Structures are given as structure tokens and as C-alpha cells.
GROMACS .gro file of C-alpha atoms in nm:
model
  440
    1MET     CA    1  -9.002   3.477  13.235
    2LEU     CA    2  -9.380   3.455  13.181
    3THR     CA    3  -9.403   3.825  13.099
    4ARG     CA    4  -9.143   3.774  12.826
    5ILE     CA    5  -9.311   3.467  12.677
    6LEU     CA    6  -9.667   3.602  12.654
    7PRO     CA    7  -9.594   3.878  12.399
    8VAL     CA    8  -9.414   3.627  12.177
    9VAL     CA    9  -9.706   3.383  12.191
   10THR     CA   10  -9.950   3.662  12.113
   11ALA     CA   11  -9.743   3.776  11.816
   12LEU     CA   12  -9.740   3.425  11.674
   13LEU     CA   13 -10.117   3.400  11.699
   14LEU     CA   14 -10.189   3.729  11.529
   15ILE     CA   15 -10.246   3.717  11.156
   16GLY     CA   16 -10.176   4.076  11.069
   17SER     CA   17 -10.483   4.237  11.221
   18SER     CA   18 -10.517   4.406  11.557
   19THR     CA   19 -10.867   4.270  11.592
   20GLY     CA   20 -10.836   3.895  11.614
   21PHE     CA   21 -10.668   3.557  11.598
   22SER     CA   22 -10.647   3.307  11.314
   23GLU     CA   23 -10.944   3.108  11.436
   24ASP     CA   24 -11.146   3.417  11.528
   25TRP     CA   25 -11.383   3.623  11.315
   26PRO     CA   26 -11.383   3.937  11.530
   27GLN     CA   27 -11.553   4.176  11.290
   28TRP     CA   28 -11.744   4.213  10.966
   29LEU     CA   29 -11.578   4.025  10.676
   30GLY     CA   30 -11.323   3.860  10.904
   31PRO     CA   31 -11.001   3.946  11.089
   32ASP     CA   32 -10.870   4.190  10.828
   33ARG     CA   33 -11.196   4.242  10.635
   34SER     CA   34 -11.057   4.052  10.337
   35SER     CA   35 -11.338   3.791  10.327
   36GLN     CA   36 -11.076   3.519  10.369
   37TRP     CA   37 -11.088   3.239  10.624
   38GLN     CA   38 -10.759   3.093  10.743
   39ALA     CA   39 -10.833   2.760  10.910
   40ASP     CA   40 -10.709   2.401  10.889
   41GLY     CA   41 -10.910   2.080  10.875
   42ILE     CA   42 -11.214   2.221  10.690
   43VAL     CA   43 -11.444   2.011  10.471
   44ASP     CA   44 -11.381   2.010  10.097
   45VAL     CA   45 -11.718   1.845  10.030
   46PHE     CA   46 -12.028   1.827  10.249
   47PRO     CA   47 -12.140   1.485  10.381
   48GLU     CA   48 -12.433   1.329  10.197
   49SER     CA   49 -12.627   1.335  10.525
   50GLY     CA   50 -12.567   1.710  10.554
   51LEU     CA   51 -12.360   1.924  10.787
   52GLN     CA   52 -12.398   1.892  11.163
   53VAL     CA   53 -12.577   2.178  11.342
   54GLU     CA   54 -12.408   2.212  11.682
   55TRP     CA   55 -12.667   2.442  11.841
   56ARG     CA   56 -12.946   2.687  11.778
   57THR     CA   57 -13.014   2.984  12.009
   58PRO     CA   58 -13.312   3.222  11.989
   59VAL     CA   59 -13.233   3.583  11.894
   60GLY     CA   60 -13.446   3.881  11.795
   61LEU     CA   61 -13.470   4.087  11.477
   62GLY     CA   62 -13.156   4.197  11.299
   63TYR     CA   63 -12.937   4.214  10.992
   64SER     CA   64 -12.629   4.231  11.217
   65GLY     CA   65 -12.386   3.950  11.147
   66PRO     CA   66 -12.213   3.767  11.433
   67ALA     CA   67 -11.853   3.821  11.541
   68VAL     CA   68 -11.652   3.545  11.710
   69ALA     CA   69 -11.356   3.604  11.941
   70ASN     CA   70 -11.199   3.399  12.221
   71ASP     CA   71 -11.470   3.131  12.204
   72ARG     CA   72 -11.749   3.386  12.238
   73VAL     CA   73 -12.005   3.503  11.984
   74TYR     CA   74 -12.123   3.866  11.975
   75VAL     CA   75 -12.431   3.980  11.786
   76MET     CA   76 -12.687   4.260  11.794
   77ASP     CA   77 -13.066   4.224  11.775
   78TYR     CA   78 -13.389   4.416  11.827
   79GLN     CA   79 -13.676   4.325  12.058
   80LYS     CA   80 -13.987   4.488  11.915
   81LYS     CA   81 -14.256   4.599  12.161
   82SER     CA   82 -14.495   4.770  11.919
   83GLY     CA   83 -14.525   4.874  11.559
   84LYS     CA   84 -14.510   4.681  11.235
   85VAL     CA   85 -14.206   4.608  11.024
   86GLN     CA   86 -14.300   4.701  10.669
   87ASN     CA   87 -14.021   4.665  10.415
   88ASN     CA   88 -14.121   4.962  10.206
   89PRO     CA   89 -13.824   5.104  10.011
   90GLY     CA   90 -14.011   5.433   9.984
   91GLY     CA   91 -14.108   5.481  10.351
   92ALA     CA   92 -14.003   5.422  10.710
   93SER     CA   93 -14.148   5.203  10.984
   94SER     CA   94 -14.214   5.337  11.334
   95LEU     CA   95 -14.123   5.082  11.600
   96GLU     CA   96 -14.088   5.082  11.976
   97GLY     CA   97 -13.845   4.838  12.131
   98SER     CA   98 -13.493   4.770  12.253
   99GLU     CA   99 -13.159   4.710  12.087
  100ARG     CA  100 -12.936   4.448  12.245
  101VAL     CA  101 -12.577   4.337  12.226
  102LEU     CA  102 -12.557   3.966  12.309
  103CYS     CA  103 -12.255   3.760  12.412
  104LEU     CA  104 -12.290   3.381  12.379
  105SER     CA  105 -12.068   3.083  12.439
  106ALA     CA  106 -11.931   2.960  12.106
  107ASP     CA  107 -11.932   2.607  12.246
  108THR     CA  108 -12.290   2.588  12.373
  109GLY     CA  109 -12.478   2.887  12.233
  110LYS     CA  110 -12.586   2.990  12.584
  111VAL     CA  111 -12.614   3.363  12.654
  112ILE     CA  112 -12.334   3.484  12.883
  113TRP     CA  113 -12.443   3.848  12.904
  114GLU     CA  114 -12.657   4.108  12.732
  115TYR     CA  115 -12.644   4.486  12.709
  116LYS     CA  116 -12.983   4.640  12.638
  117TYR     CA  117 -13.128   4.988  12.587
  118ASP     CA  118 -13.458   5.133  12.466
  119ARG     CA  119 -13.440   5.256  12.108
  120PRO     CA  120 -13.739   5.364  11.898
  121TYR     CA  121 -13.692   5.315  11.523
  122GLU     CA  122 -13.797   5.543  11.238
  123ILE     CA  123 -13.622   5.381  10.941
  124SER     CA  124 -13.703   5.178  10.631
  125TYR     CA  125 -13.653   4.800  10.647
  126ALA     CA  126 -13.662   4.838  11.024
  127ALA     CA  127 -13.599   4.475  11.125
  128GLY     CA  128 -13.314   4.540  11.364
  129PRO     CA  129 -12.951   4.657  11.378
  130ARG     CA  130 -12.736   4.633  11.067
  131CYS     CA  131 -12.376   4.650  11.191
  132THR     CA  132 -12.165   4.356  11.296
  133PRO     CA  133 -11.996   4.415  11.634
  134THR     CA  134 -11.622   4.478  11.622
  135VAL     CA  135 -11.418   4.299  11.891
  136ALA     CA  136 -11.070   4.427  11.969
  137ASP     CA  137 -10.837   4.406  12.269
  138GLY     CA  138 -11.101   4.303  12.520
  139LYS     CA  139 -11.367   4.546  12.405
  140VAL     CA  140 -11.679   4.520  12.187
  141TYR     CA  141 -11.787   4.813  11.969
  142ALA     CA  142 -12.151   4.800  11.861
  143LEU     CA  143 -12.336   5.051  11.643
  144GLY     CA  144 -12.715   5.047  11.639
  145ALA     CA  145 -12.945   5.136  11.352
  146GLU     CA  146 -13.028   5.483  11.489
  147GLY     CA  147 -12.670   5.578  11.574
  148ASN     CA  148 -12.613   5.449  11.927
  149LEU     CA  149 -12.245   5.356  11.957
  150THR     CA  150 -12.141   5.155  12.263
  151CYS     CA  151 -11.804   5.031  12.384
  152LEU     CA  152 -11.846   4.733  12.615
  153ASP     CA  153 -11.615   4.509  12.813
  154ALA     CA  154 -11.600   4.187  12.608
  155GLU     CA  155 -11.579   3.970  12.919
  156THR     CA  156 -11.858   4.121  13.129
  157GLY     CA  157 -12.069   4.340  12.901
  158LYS     CA  158 -12.007   4.641  13.126
  159LEU     CA  159 -12.043   4.978  12.952
  160ILE     CA  160 -11.709   5.157  12.910
  161TRP     CA  161 -11.824   5.455  12.700
  162LYS     CA  162 -12.099   5.545  12.454
  163LYS     CA  163 -12.202   5.799  12.191
  164ASP     CA  164 -12.534   5.902  12.042
  165PHE     CA  165 -12.483   6.029  11.688
  166GLN     CA  166 -12.818   6.208  11.686
  167SER     CA  167 -12.756   6.415  11.999
  168ASP     CA  168 -12.376   6.435  11.995
  169TYR     CA  169 -12.338   6.523  11.625
  170GLN     CA  170 -12.689   6.630  11.521
  171ALA     CA  171 -12.663   6.351  11.268
  172LYS     CA  172 -12.973   6.251  11.078
  173THR     CA  173 -13.013   5.874  11.069
  174PRO     CA  174 -12.971   5.742  10.712
  175PHE     CA  175 -13.297   5.635  10.551
  176TRP     CA  176 -13.211   5.265  10.589
  177GLY     CA  177 -13.036   5.308  10.923
  178HIS     CA  178 -12.670   5.309  11.019
  179ALA     CA  179 -12.508   5.012  10.844
  180ALA     CA  180 -12.134   5.091  10.849
  181SER     CA  181 -11.967   4.849  11.089
  182PRO     CA  182 -11.707   5.035  11.303
  183LEU     CA  183 -11.341   4.984  11.214
  184VAL     CA  184 -11.056   4.952  11.466
  185ASP     CA  185 -10.698   5.021  11.360
  186GLY     CA  186 -10.438   5.055  11.633
  187ASP     CA  187 -10.581   5.268  11.913
  188THR     CA  188 -10.839   5.435  11.688
  189LEU     CA  189 -11.202   5.355  11.616
  190TYR     CA  190 -11.337   5.489  11.285
  191CYS     CA  191 -11.708   5.543  11.229
  192LEU     CA  192 -11.944   5.678  10.966
  193VAL     CA  193 -12.140   5.932  11.172
  194GLY     CA  194 -12.310   6.210  10.976
  195GLY     CA  195 -12.382   6.569  11.071
  196LYS     CA  196 -12.197   6.883  10.966
  197ASP     CA  197 -11.833   6.816  10.876
  198SER     CA  198 -11.853   6.479  11.050
  199ILE     CA  199 -11.936   6.214  10.792
  200ALA     CA  200 -11.627   6.034  10.924
  201VAL     CA  201 -11.518   6.056  11.287
  202ALA     CA  202 -11.216   5.902  11.460
  203PHE     CA  203 -11.237   5.814  11.830
  204ASN     CA  204 -10.987   5.694  12.085
  205LYS     CA  205 -11.100   5.334  12.110
  206ASN     CA  206 -11.033   5.317  12.485
  207THR     CA  207 -11.192   5.644  12.603
  208GLY     CA  208 -11.429   5.751  12.326
  209GLU     CA  209 -11.250   6.087  12.295
  210GLU     CA  210 -11.294   6.239  11.951
  211LEU     CA  211 -10.964   6.260  11.766
  212TRP     CA  212 -11.088   6.426  11.449
  213ARG     CA  213 -11.392   6.470  11.226
  214SER     CA  214 -11.394   6.508  10.849
  215LEU     CA  215 -11.608   6.545  10.534
  216ASP     CA  216 -11.945   6.702  10.475
  217ASN     CA  217 -12.231   6.576  10.260
  218ALA     CA  218 -12.609   6.598  10.263
  219GLU     CA  219 -12.634   6.218  10.299
  220THR     CA  220 -12.414   5.994  10.510
  221GLY     CA  221 -12.440   5.667  10.319
  222TYR     CA  222 -12.380   5.314  10.445
  223CYS     CA  223 -12.029   5.211  10.339
  224PRO     CA  224 -11.807   5.097  10.629
  225PRO     CA  225 -11.473   5.276  10.675
  226THR     CA  226 -11.201   5.085  10.490
  227MET     CA  227 -10.826   5.090  10.555
  228ILE     CA  228 -10.585   5.026  10.271
  229THR     CA  229 -10.209   5.057  10.231
  230HIS     CA  230 -10.054   5.167   9.904
  231GLN     CA  231  -9.680   5.219   9.854
  232GLY     CA  232  -9.631   5.215  10.228
  233THR     CA  233  -9.890   5.481  10.307
  234LYS     CA  234 -10.211   5.400  10.491
  235GLN     CA  235 -10.532   5.549  10.354
  236LEU     CA  236 -10.876   5.552  10.514
  237LEU     CA  237 -11.143   5.520  10.244
  238ILE     CA  238 -11.479   5.686  10.312
  239TRP     CA  239 -11.748   5.656  10.045
  240HIS     CA  240 -12.049   5.877  10.097
  241PRO     CA  241 -12.318   5.927   9.830
  242GLY     CA  242 -12.130   6.220   9.674
  243SER     CA  243 -11.778   6.087   9.639
  244LEU     CA  244 -11.515   5.830   9.728
  245ASN     CA  245 -11.259   5.991   9.957
  246SER     CA  246 -10.913   5.894  10.078
  247LEU     CA  247 -10.816   6.037  10.417
  248ASN     CA  248 -10.504   6.051  10.629
  249PRO     CA  249 -10.606   5.811  10.911
  250LYS     CA  250 -10.419   6.017  11.171
  251THR     CA  251 -10.566   6.357  11.089
  252GLY     CA  252 -10.871   6.315  10.866
  253GLN     CA  253 -10.705   6.530  10.597
  254VAL     CA  254 -10.831   6.446  10.248
  255TYR     CA  255 -10.569   6.294  10.020
  256TRP     CA  256 -10.793   6.260   9.716
  257SER     CA  257 -11.160   6.256   9.620
  258LEU     CA  258 -11.342   6.113   9.318
  259PRO     CA  259 -11.708   6.181   9.230
  260LEU     CA  260 -11.892   5.847   9.251
  261GLN     CA  261 -12.264   5.886   9.300
  262PRO     CA  262 -12.476   5.571   9.342
  263GLY     CA  263 -12.850   5.564   9.300
  264TYR     CA  264 -13.074   5.644   9.599
  265GLY     CA  265 -12.776   5.759   9.805
  266MET     CA  266 -12.676   5.394   9.849
  267SER     CA  267 -12.300   5.394   9.884
  268VAL     CA  268 -12.287   5.056  10.056
  269THR     CA  269 -12.026   4.815   9.922
  270VAL     CA  270 -11.669   4.869  10.039
  271PRO     CA  271 -11.398   4.934   9.779
  272ARG     CA  272 -11.187   4.626   9.707
  273GLN     CA  273 -10.812   4.669   9.659
  274GLN     CA  274 -10.601   4.469   9.415
  275GLY     CA  275 -10.243   4.596   9.414
  276ASP     CA  276 -10.245   4.944   9.261
  277TYR     CA  277 -10.617   4.936   9.192
  278LEU     CA  278 -10.958   4.961   9.359
  279TYR     CA  279 -11.292   4.824   9.246
  280VAL     CA  280 -11.598   5.020   9.359
  281SER     CA  281 -11.959   4.937   9.274
  282ALA     CA  282 -12.315   5.024   9.366
  283ILE     CA  283 -12.675   5.038   9.254
  284GLY     CA  284 -12.757   5.278   8.971
  285ASP     CA  285 -12.497   5.134   8.733
  286GLU     CA  286 -12.219   5.302   8.930
  287ALA     CA  287 -11.897   5.102   8.916
  288ALA     CA  288 -11.536   5.202   8.862
  289TRP     CA  289 -11.188   5.054   8.830
  290ILE     CA  290 -10.957   5.304   8.995
  291LYS     CA  291 -10.577   5.331   8.973
  292LEU     CA  292 -10.389   5.440   9.284
  293SER     CA  293 -10.070   5.643   9.255
  294GLY     CA  294  -9.840   5.863   9.460
  295ASN     CA  295  -9.646   5.785   9.774
  296THR     CA  296  -9.612   6.063  10.029
  297LYS     CA  297  -9.911   6.231   9.860
  298PRO     CA  298 -10.156   5.962   9.746
  299ALA     CA  299 -10.365   6.017   9.434
  300ALA     CA  300 -10.616   5.822   9.225
  301GLU     CA  301 -10.783   5.825   8.883
  302VAL     CA  302 -11.064   5.630   8.717
  303VAL     CA  303 -10.944   5.382   8.455
  304TRP     CA  304 -11.290   5.274   8.340
  305LYS     CA  305 -11.648   5.301   8.457
  306GLY     CA  306 -11.913   5.032   8.428
  307LYS     CA  307 -12.182   5.039   8.165
  308PRO     CA  308 -12.533   4.890   8.185
  309ARG     CA  309 -12.531   4.510   8.149
  310SER     CA  310 -12.154   4.507   8.183
  311ALA     CA  311 -11.927   4.528   8.487
  312LEU     CA  312 -12.058   4.419   8.828
  313PHE     CA  313 -12.288   4.635   9.039
  314CYS     CA  314 -12.288   4.511   9.397
  315CYS     CA  315 -12.485   4.657   9.684
  316ASN     CA  316 -12.608   4.417   9.953
  317SER     CA  317 -12.288   4.214   9.957
  318THR     CA  318 -11.919   4.277   9.897
  319PRO     CA  319 -11.746   4.143   9.584
  320TYR     CA  320 -11.428   3.936   9.583
  321ILE     CA  321 -11.126   3.990   9.358
  322GLU     CA  322 -10.914   3.694   9.244
  323GLY     CA  323 -10.646   3.766   8.985
  324ASP     CA  324 -10.794   3.981   8.711
  325THR     CA  325 -11.154   3.879   8.787
  326VAL     CA  326 -11.407   4.020   9.032
  327TYR     CA  327 -11.698   3.801   9.151
  328GLY     CA  328 -12.021   3.906   9.319
  329SER     CA  329 -12.398   3.946   9.326
  330ASP     CA  330 -12.520   4.192   9.066
  331ILE     CA  331 -12.786   4.416   9.216
  332GLN     CA  332 -12.982   4.482   8.897
  333SER     CA  333 -13.004   4.136   8.742
  334GLY     CA  334 -12.982   3.927   9.061
  335ASP     CA  335 -12.723   3.712   8.884
  336PHE     CA  336 -12.395   3.598   9.034
  337VAL     CA  337 -12.139   3.750   8.797
  338ALA     CA  338 -11.771   3.730   8.703
  339VAL     CA  339 -11.615   4.037   8.540
  340ASN     CA  340 -11.283   4.096   8.364
  341LEU     CA  341 -11.112   4.380   8.551
  342LYS     CA  342 -10.910   4.483   8.248
  343ASP     CA  343 -11.209   4.629   8.068
  344GLY     CA  344 -11.526   4.560   8.270
  345SER     CA  345 -11.660   4.293   8.035
  346ARG     CA  346 -11.857   4.006   8.183
  347ARG     CA  347 -11.696   3.664   8.172
  348TRP     CA  348 -12.009   3.479   8.287
  349SER     CA  349 -12.324   3.512   8.496
  350THR     CA  350 -12.553   3.256   8.660
  351LYS     CA  351 -12.878   3.241   8.854
  352GLU     CA  352 -12.780   2.906   9.003
  353VAL     CA  353 -12.635   3.054   9.323
  354THR     CA  354 -12.946   3.218   9.472
  355ASN     CA  355 -13.222   3.062   9.259
  356ALA     CA  356 -13.422   3.369   9.354
  357GLY     CA  357 -13.686   3.318   9.086
  358ARG     CA  358 -13.860   3.573   8.867
  359ARG     CA  359 -13.836   3.857   9.118
  360ASP     CA  360 -13.461   3.832   9.155
  361ARG     CA  361 -13.348   4.194   9.179
  362HIS     CA  362 -13.114   4.243   9.476
  363ALA     CA  363 -13.058   3.865   9.501
  364THR     CA  364 -12.768   3.826   9.743
  365ALA     CA  365 -12.487   3.584   9.826
  366PHE     CA  366 -12.206   3.661  10.072
  367ILE     CA  367 -11.859   3.544   9.961
  368VAL     CA  368 -11.577   3.404  10.176
  369LYS     CA  369 -11.270   3.230  10.037
  370HIS     CA  370 -11.110   2.932  10.211
  371ASP     CA  371 -10.803   2.769  10.054
  372GLU     CA  372 -10.892   2.704   9.689
  373HIS     CA  373 -11.269   2.699   9.740
  374PHE     CA  374 -11.534   2.958   9.820
  375PHE     CA  375 -11.815   2.953  10.074
  376LEU     CA  376 -12.126   3.137   9.956
  377PHE     CA  377 -12.404   3.209  10.204
  378THR     CA  378 -12.722   3.290  10.013
  379GLU     CA  379 -13.029   3.494  10.097
  380LYS     CA  380 -13.226   3.167  10.109
  381GLY     CA  381 -13.018   3.054  10.406
  382ASP     CA  382 -12.810   2.806  10.206
  383LEU     CA  383 -12.437   2.751  10.251
  384ILE     CA  384 -12.265   2.663   9.924
  385LEU     CA  385 -11.915   2.529   9.873
  386ALA     CA  386 -11.805   2.621   9.522
  387ASP     CA  387 -11.521   2.688   9.283
  388LEU     CA  388 -11.513   3.031   9.118
  389THR     CA  389 -11.286   3.070   8.816
  390PRO     CA  390 -11.279   3.297   8.510
  391GLU     CA  391 -11.419   3.002   8.317
  392GLY     CA  392 -11.730   2.950   8.528
  393TYR     CA  393 -11.913   2.858   8.846
  394LYS     CA  394 -11.888   2.503   8.980
  395GLU     CA  395 -12.099   2.405   9.279
  396ILE     CA  396 -11.950   2.134   9.499
  397SER     CA  397 -12.199   2.111   9.788
  398ARG     CA  398 -12.502   2.292   9.931
  399PHE     CA  399 -12.662   2.279  10.278
  400HIS     CA  400 -12.970   2.460  10.405
  401VAL     CA  401 -12.872   2.636  10.730
  402LEU     CA  402 -13.153   2.878  10.814
  403GLU     CA  403 -13.500   2.975  10.706
  404PRO     CA  404 -13.520   3.319  10.544
  405THR     CA  405 -13.735   3.515  10.790
  406ASN     CA  406 -13.728   3.862  10.632
  407GLU     CA  407 -13.882   3.987  10.309
  408ALA     CA  408 -13.762   4.188  10.010
  409PHE     CA  409 -13.926   4.247   9.674
  410GLY     CA  410 -14.186   3.983   9.737
  411ARG     CA  411 -13.953   3.700   9.833
  412SER     CA  412 -13.823   3.565  10.165
  413VAL     CA  413 -13.462   3.655  10.246
  414VAL     CA  414 -13.195   3.640  10.513
  415TRP     CA  415 -12.956   3.931  10.462
  416SER     CA  416 -12.693   3.881  10.731
  417HIS     CA  417 -12.324   3.810  10.673
  418PRO     CA  418 -12.213   3.494  10.859
  419ALA     CA  419 -11.894   3.438  11.059
  420PHE     CA  420 -11.643   3.158  11.008
  421ALA     CA  421 -11.448   3.053  11.317
  422ASN     CA  422 -11.372   2.752  11.538
  423GLN     CA  423 -11.399   2.529  11.228
  424SER     CA  424 -11.764   2.633  11.202
  425LEU     CA  425 -12.015   2.863  11.039
  426PHE     CA  426 -12.209   3.103  11.264
  427ALA     CA  427 -12.518   3.252  11.100
  428ARG     CA  428 -12.844   3.418  11.205
  429ASN     CA  429 -13.189   3.514  11.087
  430ASP     CA  430 -13.459   3.705  11.280
  431LYS     CA  431 -13.534   3.411  11.507
  432GLU     CA  432 -13.217   3.218  11.580
  433LEU     CA  433 -12.840   3.208  11.571
  434VAL     CA  434 -12.686   2.875  11.469
  435ARG     CA  435 -12.348   2.707  11.467
  436VAL     CA  436 -12.275   2.457  11.190
  437ASN     CA  437 -11.973   2.227  11.207
  438LEU     CA  438 -11.738   2.254  10.906
  439LYS     CA  439 -11.464   2.032  11.042
  440LYS     CA  440 -11.336   1.769  10.801
   0.00000   0.00000   0.00000
């Protein structure tokens, strides 16, 4: 009887993603990478005394956001032994040290296990790993800044299999390091790898066996693999600095390709789907509203492209689409912007979200929707509860969570996407990981 009941219980808990439960945040951007948090009993205004910090745990350097699954928190960091982190957009830093994957108790913040390996860095903005771990079916998939991919047992931290993109694929590390968080769909793990004909590679998630490799380009880029479904057909979106590509997830065959070339090779922000359309944006005034078509043979065409001082050009963070409006942090102006998706015109913009000051280029806020409100986690380490509508921005509450411990363009920043799980916020800087209670 028990063997019959367990699958039913599991099915009820799942929310449409193979990677987590309703109260988990098992990967970057949440259970299905939609930037939506499904949870009951969450505050609709912060207490006047501020939110309660449940615990703080020391961690090392890193942009890697936390993932939360089964009452455990997984995060990557870097323990520097020598060298100096210099955030020079025109040059790399040489560091000696170790990358780690940490597993902590979500209840106490205590470290349960760590997986550690030596990893010299030769990248720009070298303060640690970029990718959020992906937790799926009892395994943790972690991708380091120089292309070390590890599959670990989520319970024990034991190594199951690993890859080294440099040696296995002769892949040159992107200038700013590997930043594309691995994607699990079914029994397949999708990664942005690099190397000849292997910009995108599909692995058996259980064994690490390569299933296929696809696409060739001089630069790999930073945009995580993205799975969409249109008219019943799944498409794997891979955006490298030369083009946005739709692949057959089972074979790697290219369905369609559109030339979209961001500045500095920085294809970073994932495409956002809204019905029959995609919104894609990047630095260098590269943004497009794309119409999807076809069924058995998918196709796509550009409806409009963004123009300077119009549209929304995201880079460090992913925009959010609500109705016919897209919201996000504009990379050029540093403003938080709302754009009409019908024609790319700006509905409004504000500097109130980040308050970055005069040097506000690349000002960043990460967006997560919960019920009718939005949580915005800013580069200053503030958590904001706000309403975003086509008419304007309305701030409800703000709480300072973390000190910004990194630097960019002469200002202090924390550029790490938080996790929302267990009625709490989990966020990190280069010194600590914290849990903040969001229970009503």
C-alpha cells in the first residue's frame, strides 16, 4: 500500500517542475525559472521593527545564488589563497584558491557538508562562482567559474560524476567566467559549454554521458539554457553572442536562429516567454520582441527591435513580463523601467528602486513575484516589497538584508540572486549567507 501512496503524494507536491516542490527554490529563478514564488502566509507589509533575521552563516566569495530543497540550502563560494580581486571590465584577475559547494541546514544555517577542489582563476570580476546550483532528484549540479561541472549526492555531498569543460571540450572560459546555471529537464542536464560545435551540450543527468552537442561560435556567452513550450512543442533556447537559437531538446537540431548580437559578447539575460512571443534584451541597445510560430517545425520572427532610450535593456538581472508590460533594470540608465510590449515604448522609469546615485550604470534589482506583489532584491542588499503596474512603481516596504561587499563602477554592490523558500528569503554576499523570515 505504501508504494502506491508515495507516488500520489509526490505528484500532489510537484508544481509542474521536475526540480522541486512548492516550498522549495531548487534552482536559479525558482522551481520552473519563472521568477514566481508560490507560498502561503507571506507578509504583505514589513513590520515597523523590521524583518526577523533567523541566522547568518559565514561563506566565501561568490555571485552564486542559493538554492533550497528539502530543508537544505546549497550554494557555491570561493576561498582565495592568493591574488587580488580587481573588478576591471577590461582585464582579468589571477587568483589561487578553491571552489566549494556547500550544503547547509535551512533551519539553523549550520554546514552539513562541503565539496571542495583547487581552482585557479583567470577571469574578470573574479570574486567567485557565478552559477546557482541546480537540485533535482537527489542530486546537486554545480558549475564553477572556470568550467568545472560536478554532480553530487544532495544528501552526502559525495561526487557522482564530473566534467572539466577546458580539458573535455577544449572550451575557452568566457571572459567573465561561466555564468549559465545548468538546466535539468527530465533525465537530461543542459549546459552552456563552449569549444568547437559544443556551445550547448546535453548530458545524462545520472551518469554524465554526453547525449549531444550543438552550435558553434567564437564566444560562448553567459545566458543559461532556457526551456519553453509553444503549441505543444518543447524548444531549448540557447543565446550565444552571435544569435538566439531554438533547438530540439532531444537531438540538439536547430529549429530556428535569429541574429541578436549584444555588446561585448554579453548574451546574459534569458529570453522571457509570453504566449506566442519572446522578449530578449542585452547591453548594447540589443532588445527584441519575437513572435513564435509553427508547430511540428517551430519558427520565429522579430516583430520590433529596441531603440536607444526606448525598450528595456537588461543584463545583470532577468526582466519580468506581466500582461503587455515588461519590467526590469535597464543596463544603460540604471533605472528600473516599465515598457509597453506592443511597440517598445517606455511607460515609466524610476531611480527609486536602487538609489544607485550618480554612477548608476548597471544598477541592478532582482525581481520575484508573489501573489499580487513583487519582491525586489537590490544591489545595495535591500529587500523591497512593491507593486508594479503599467501606471507606476509603488513601494510598500523596504528592509536592509546584507551589506554590499563587492564593487562595480565605483559603487558597492551585491550581485547575487536570492532564493525564496520555507516562508523566508535566503541571500548572500561575499561574507555571509542569511535567512530572513517572511512569514505573516
